[in-house]
PDB file of C-alpha atoms in Angstrom:
ATOM      1  CA  MET A 998     -19.684 255.601  37.248  1.00  0.00           C
ATOM      2  CA  ILE A 999     -20.038 253.452  40.313  1.00  0.00           C
ATOM      3  CA  SER A1000     -22.430 250.514  40.031  1.00  0.00           C
ATOM      4  CA  ASN A1001     -25.405 249.859  42.292  1.00  0.00           C
ATOM      5  CA  LYS A1002     -23.612 246.755  43.551  1.00  0.00           C
ATOM      6  CA  CYS A1003     -20.688 248.911  44.692  1.00  0.00           C
ATOM      7  CA  HIS A1004     -23.050 251.419  46.353  1.00  0.00           C
ATOM      8  CA  TYR A1005     -24.698 248.525  48.194  1.00  0.00           C
ATOM      9  CA  ALA A1006     -21.292 247.184  49.248  1.00  0.00           C
ATOM     10  CA  LEU A1007     -20.263 250.594  50.589  1.00  0.00           C
ATOM     11  CA  ARG A1008     -23.492 250.837  52.582  1.00  0.00           C
ATOM     12  CA  ALA A1009     -23.096 247.281  53.905  1.00  0.00           C
ATOM     13  CA  VAL A1010     -19.569 248.020  55.137  1.00  0.00           C
ATOM     14  CA  LEU A1011     -20.817 251.282  56.661  1.00  0.00           C
ATOM     15  CA  GLU A1012     -23.506 249.379  58.564  1.00  0.00           C
ATOM     16  CA  LEU A1013     -20.919 246.900  59.846  1.00  0.00           C
ATOM     17  CA  ALA A1014     -18.723 249.842  60.896  1.00  0.00           C
ATOM     18  CA  LEU A1015     -21.633 251.485  62.702  1.00  0.00           C
ATOM     19  CA  ARG A1016     -22.192 248.264  64.663  1.00  0.00           C
ATOM     20  CA  GLN A1017     -18.548 247.288  65.140  1.00  0.00           C
ATOM     21  CA  GLY A1018     -17.872 245.897  68.595  1.00  0.00           C
ATOM     22  CA  ARG A1019     -21.502 244.913  69.200  1.00  0.00           C
ATOM     23  CA  GLY A1020     -21.326 241.399  67.772  1.00  0.00           C
ATOM     24  CA  PRO A1021     -22.351 239.873  64.455  1.00  0.00           C
ATOM     25  CA  VAL A1022     -24.993 241.583  62.318  1.00  0.00           C
ATOM     26  CA  THR A1023     -27.468 239.482  60.359  1.00  0.00           C
ATOM     27  CA  ILE A1024     -28.026 239.882  56.647  1.00  0.00           C
ATOM     28  CA  GLY A1025     -31.616 240.875  57.406  1.00  0.00           C
ATOM     29  CA  ASP A1026     -30.527 243.625  59.779  1.00  0.00           C
ATOM     30  CA  ILE A1027     -28.015 245.035  57.294  1.00  0.00           C
ATOM     31  CA  ALA A1028     -30.537 244.846  54.463  1.00  0.00           C
ATOM     32  CA  SER A1029     -33.227 246.560  56.507  1.00  0.00           C
ATOM     33  CA  ALA A1030     -31.001 249.296  57.918  1.00  0.00           C
ATOM     34  CA  GLN A1031     -29.459 250.189  54.560  1.00  0.00           C
ATOM     35  CA  SER A1032     -32.353 249.371  52.183  1.00  0.00           C
ATOM     36  CA  ILE A1033     -30.356 246.765  50.291  1.00  0.00           C
ATOM     37  CA  PRO A1034     -32.122 243.867  48.561  1.00  0.00           C
ATOM     38  CA  VAL A1035     -31.212 240.659  50.417  1.00  0.00           C
ATOM     39  CA  ARG A1036     -30.370 238.722  47.245  1.00  0.00           C
ATOM     40  CA  PHE A1037     -27.727 241.329  46.299  1.00  0.00           C
ATOM     41  CA  LEU A1038     -26.459 241.588  49.855  1.00  0.00           C
ATOM     42  CA  GLU A1039     -25.724 237.870  50.129  1.00  0.00           C
ATOM     43  CA  ALA A1040     -23.423 237.999  47.094  1.00  0.00           C
ATOM     44  CA  ILE A1041     -21.839 241.257  48.241  1.00  0.00           C
ATOM     45  CA  LEU A1042     -21.050 239.903  51.709  1.00  0.00           C
ATOM     46  CA  ARG A1043     -19.581 236.761  50.157  1.00  0.00           C
ATOM     47  CA  GLN A1044     -17.277 238.901  48.020  1.00  0.00           C
ATOM     48  CA  LEU A1045     -16.331 241.118  50.995  1.00  0.00           C
ATOM     49  CA  ARG A1046     -15.563 238.001  53.037  1.00  0.00           C
ATOM     50  CA  GLN A1047     -13.424 236.489  50.278  1.00  0.00           C
ATOM     51  CA  ALA A1048     -11.488 239.765  50.077  1.00  0.00           C
ATOM     52  CA  GLY A1049     -10.854 239.700  53.828  1.00  0.00           C
ATOM     53  CA  LEU A1050     -12.927 242.776  54.660  1.00  0.00           C
ATOM     54  CA  CYS A1051     -15.524 240.962  56.762  1.00  0.00           C
ATOM     55  CA  ASP A1052     -15.993 237.639  58.488  1.00  0.00           C
ATOM     56  CA  SER A1053     -19.067 235.489  58.886  1.00  0.00           C
ATOM     57  CA  VAL A1054     -20.026 233.994  62.216  1.00  0.00           C
ATOM     58  CA  ARG A1055     -22.173 230.874  62.185  1.00  0.00           C
ATOM     59  CA  GLY A1056     -24.811 229.869  64.651  1.00  0.00           C
ATOM     60  CA  LYS A1057     -27.898 231.249  66.296  1.00  0.00           C
ATOM     61  CA  ALA A1058     -26.213 234.562  67.164  1.00  0.00           C
ATOM     62  CA  GLY A1059     -24.308 234.594  63.877  1.00  0.00           C
ATOM     63  CA  GLY A1060     -23.994 237.167  61.160  1.00  0.00           C
ATOM     64  CA  TYR A1061     -21.239 239.364  59.779  1.00  0.00           C
ATOM     65  CA  VAL A1062     -18.539 241.500  61.360  1.00  0.00           C
ATOM     66  CA  LEU A1063     -15.709 243.553  59.931  1.00  0.00           C
ATOM     67  CA  SER A1064     -12.533 241.489  59.854  1.00  0.00           C
ATOM     68  CA  ARG A1065     -10.446 244.460  60.971  1.00  0.00           C
ATOM     69  CA  ASP A1066     -10.976 247.844  62.546  1.00  0.00           C
ATOM     70  CA  ALA A1067     -13.126 250.261  60.527  1.00  0.00           C
ATOM     71  CA  GLU A1068     -10.271 252.771  60.782  1.00  0.00           C
ATOM     72  CA  SER A1069      -8.167 250.563  58.510  1.00  0.00           C
ATOM     73  CA  ILE A1070     -10.789 250.050  55.780  1.00  0.00           C
ATOM     74  CA  THR A1071     -11.195 252.835  53.236  1.00  0.00           C
ATOM     75  CA  VAL A1072     -13.803 253.622  50.633  1.00  0.00           C
ATOM     76  CA  ASN A1073     -11.047 252.917  48.110  1.00  0.00           C
ATOM     77  CA  ASP A1074     -10.715 249.319  49.384  1.00  0.00           C
ATOM     78  CA  VAL A1075     -14.373 248.636  48.645  1.00  0.00           C
ATOM     79  CA  VAL A1076     -14.621 250.601  45.397  1.00  0.00           C
ATOM     80  CA  ARG A1077     -11.563 248.885  43.904  1.00  0.00           C
ATOM     81  CA  LEU A1078     -12.858 245.468  44.961  1.00  0.00           C
ATOM     82  CA  PHE A1079     -16.173 245.951  43.178  1.00  0.00           C
ATOM     83  CA  GLU A1080     -15.217 248.302  40.343  1.00  0.00           C
ATOM     84  CA  GLY A1081     -11.522 247.875  39.588  1.00  0.00           C
ATOM     85  CA  PRO A1082     -10.119 250.790  37.569  1.00  0.00           C
ATOM     86  CA  LEU A1083     -12.692 253.542  37.080  1.00  0.00           C
ATOM     87  CA  VAL A1084     -11.039 255.743  34.508  1.00  0.00           C
ATOM     88  CA  VAL A1085      -9.012 253.606  32.128  1.00  0.00           C
ATOM     89  CA  PRO A1086     -11.318 252.860  29.206  1.00  0.00           C
ATOM     90  CA  ALA A1087     -11.634 249.341  27.855  1.00  0.00           C
ATOM     91  CA  PRO A1088     -10.176 248.747  24.393  1.00  0.00           C
ATOM     92  CA  ARG A1089     -12.747 249.138  21.641  1.00  0.00           C
ATOM     93  CA  PRO A1090     -12.970 246.787  18.692  1.00  0.00           C
ATOM     94  CA  GLY A1091     -11.539 248.278  15.534  1.00  0.00           C
ATOM     95  CA  HIS A1092      -9.460 250.945  17.280  1.00  0.00           C
ATOM     96  CA  ARG A1093      -5.706 250.888  17.138  1.00  0.00           C
ATOM     97  CA  PRO A1094      -4.231 250.572  20.661  1.00  0.00           C
ATOM     98  CA  GLU A1095      -1.728 253.349  19.991  1.00  0.00           C
ATOM     99  CA  SER A1096      -4.524 255.821  19.194  1.00  0.00           C
ATOM    100  CA  GLY A1097      -5.383 256.027  22.922  1.00  0.00           C
ATOM    101  CA  GLU A1098      -1.821 256.464  24.151  1.00  0.00           C
ATOM    102  CA  VAL A1099      -2.052 260.243  24.007  1.00  0.00           C
ATOM    103  CA  PHE A1100      -4.601 260.084  26.858  1.00  0.00           C
ATOM    104  CA  HIS A1101      -2.621 257.602  28.969  1.00  0.00           C
ATOM    105  CA  GLN A1102      -1.238 260.321  31.276  1.00  0.00           C
ATOM    106  CA  VAL A1103      -4.716 261.823  31.748  1.00  0.00           C
ATOM    107  CA  TRP A1104      -6.183 258.441  32.731  1.00  0.00           C
ATOM    108  CA  ASN A1105      -3.321 257.728  35.142  1.00  0.00           C
ATOM    109  CA  GLU A1106      -3.654 261.117  36.857  1.00  0.00           C
ATOM    110  CA  ALA A1107      -7.418 260.759  37.136  1.00  0.00           C
ATOM    111  CA  GLU A1108      -7.071 257.271  38.616  1.00  0.00           C
ATOM    112  CA  LYS A1109      -4.508 258.539  41.167  1.00  0.00           C
ATOM    113  CA  ALA A1110      -6.829 261.414  42.123  1.00  0.00           C
ATOM    114  CA  LEU A1111      -9.677 258.961  42.727  1.00  0.00           C
ATOM    115  CA  ASP A1112      -7.396 256.731  44.814  1.00  0.00           C
ATOM    116  CA  THR A1113      -6.443 259.738  46.924  1.00  0.00           C
ATOM    117  CA  ALA A1114     -10.026 260.924  47.383  1.00  0.00           C
ATOM    118  CA  PHE A1115     -11.458 257.466  48.136  1.00  0.00           C
ATOM    119  CA  GLY A1116      -8.476 256.577  50.327  1.00  0.00           C
ATOM    120  CA  ALA A1117      -9.020 259.639  52.511  1.00  0.00           C
ATOM    121  CA  TYR A1118     -12.273 258.259  53.922  1.00  0.00           C
ATOM    122  CA  THR A1119     -12.130 255.385  56.375  1.00  0.00           C
ATOM    123  CA  PHE A1120     -15.270 253.612  57.463  1.00  0.00           C
ATOM    124  CA  SER A1121     -14.579 254.742  61.009  1.00  0.00           C
ATOM    125  CA  ARG A1122     -14.767 258.347  59.816  1.00  0.00           C
ATOM    126  CA  LEU A1123     -17.881 257.643  57.758  1.00  0.00           C
ATOM    127  CA  ALA A1124     -19.547 255.968  60.748  1.00  0.00           C
ATOM    128  CA  GLU A1125     -18.849 259.068  62.846  1.00  0.00           C
ATOM    129  CA  LEU A1126     -20.268 261.318  60.116  1.00  0.00           C
ATOM    130  CA  GLU A1127     -23.361 259.119  59.828  1.00  0.00           C
ATOM    131  CA  GLN A1128     -23.935 259.127  63.591  1.00  0.00           C
ATOM    132  CA  GLN A1129     -23.555 262.907  63.640  1.00  0.00           C
ATOM    133  CA  ARG A1130     -26.000 263.267  60.736  1.00  0.00           C
ATOM    134  CA  ALA A1131     -28.537 261.005  62.454  1.00  0.00           C
ATOM    135  CA  PHE A1132     -28.179 262.948  65.720  1.00  0.00           C
ATOM    136  CA  GLU A1133     -28.675 266.294  63.981  1.00  0.00           C
ATOM    137  CA  LYS A1134     -31.673 264.944  62.099  1.00  0.00           C
ATOM    138  CA  ALA A1135     -33.234 263.713  65.363  1.00  0.00           C
ATOM    139  CA  ALA A1136     -32.448 267.005  67.124  1.00  0.00           C
ATOM    140  CA  ASN A1137     -34.200 268.956  64.363  1.00  0.00           C
ATOM    141  CA  TYR A1138     -37.290 266.745  64.372  1.00  0.00           C
ATOM    142  CA  SER A1139     -40.506 268.486  65.282  1.00  0.00           C
ATOM    143  CA  ILE A1140     -44.187 267.623  65.114  1.00  0.00           C
TER     144      ILE A1140
END
């Protein structure tokens, strides 16, 4: 299960990808465009910056930008930053460690499958899909 914080982070990176090349984006603009609470967004952007996925620009025209091209950032990069391993269960008190070894191969294969699926989507691709979706939605609008 992916946390709300991770969903917010994915949407924040998507918004930065959508606006890449147009200068820094303010926290308020990201929050408004993606319906992310500002207090969560501040912490998320700090974590993304520390991981090298975005940069902050100070000053009157400041805000946030992706630190590299959206084509080189995948969903997997963001999910792993905020979630770590998704499949491998945490040890439970009172259980013998060897009792879970029979499932080790299952967990490893599931984790590899998630890496493959999440790694297949770059934020450049997602930005294109989002722009296409928005265009189709606008084209189908009627009063």
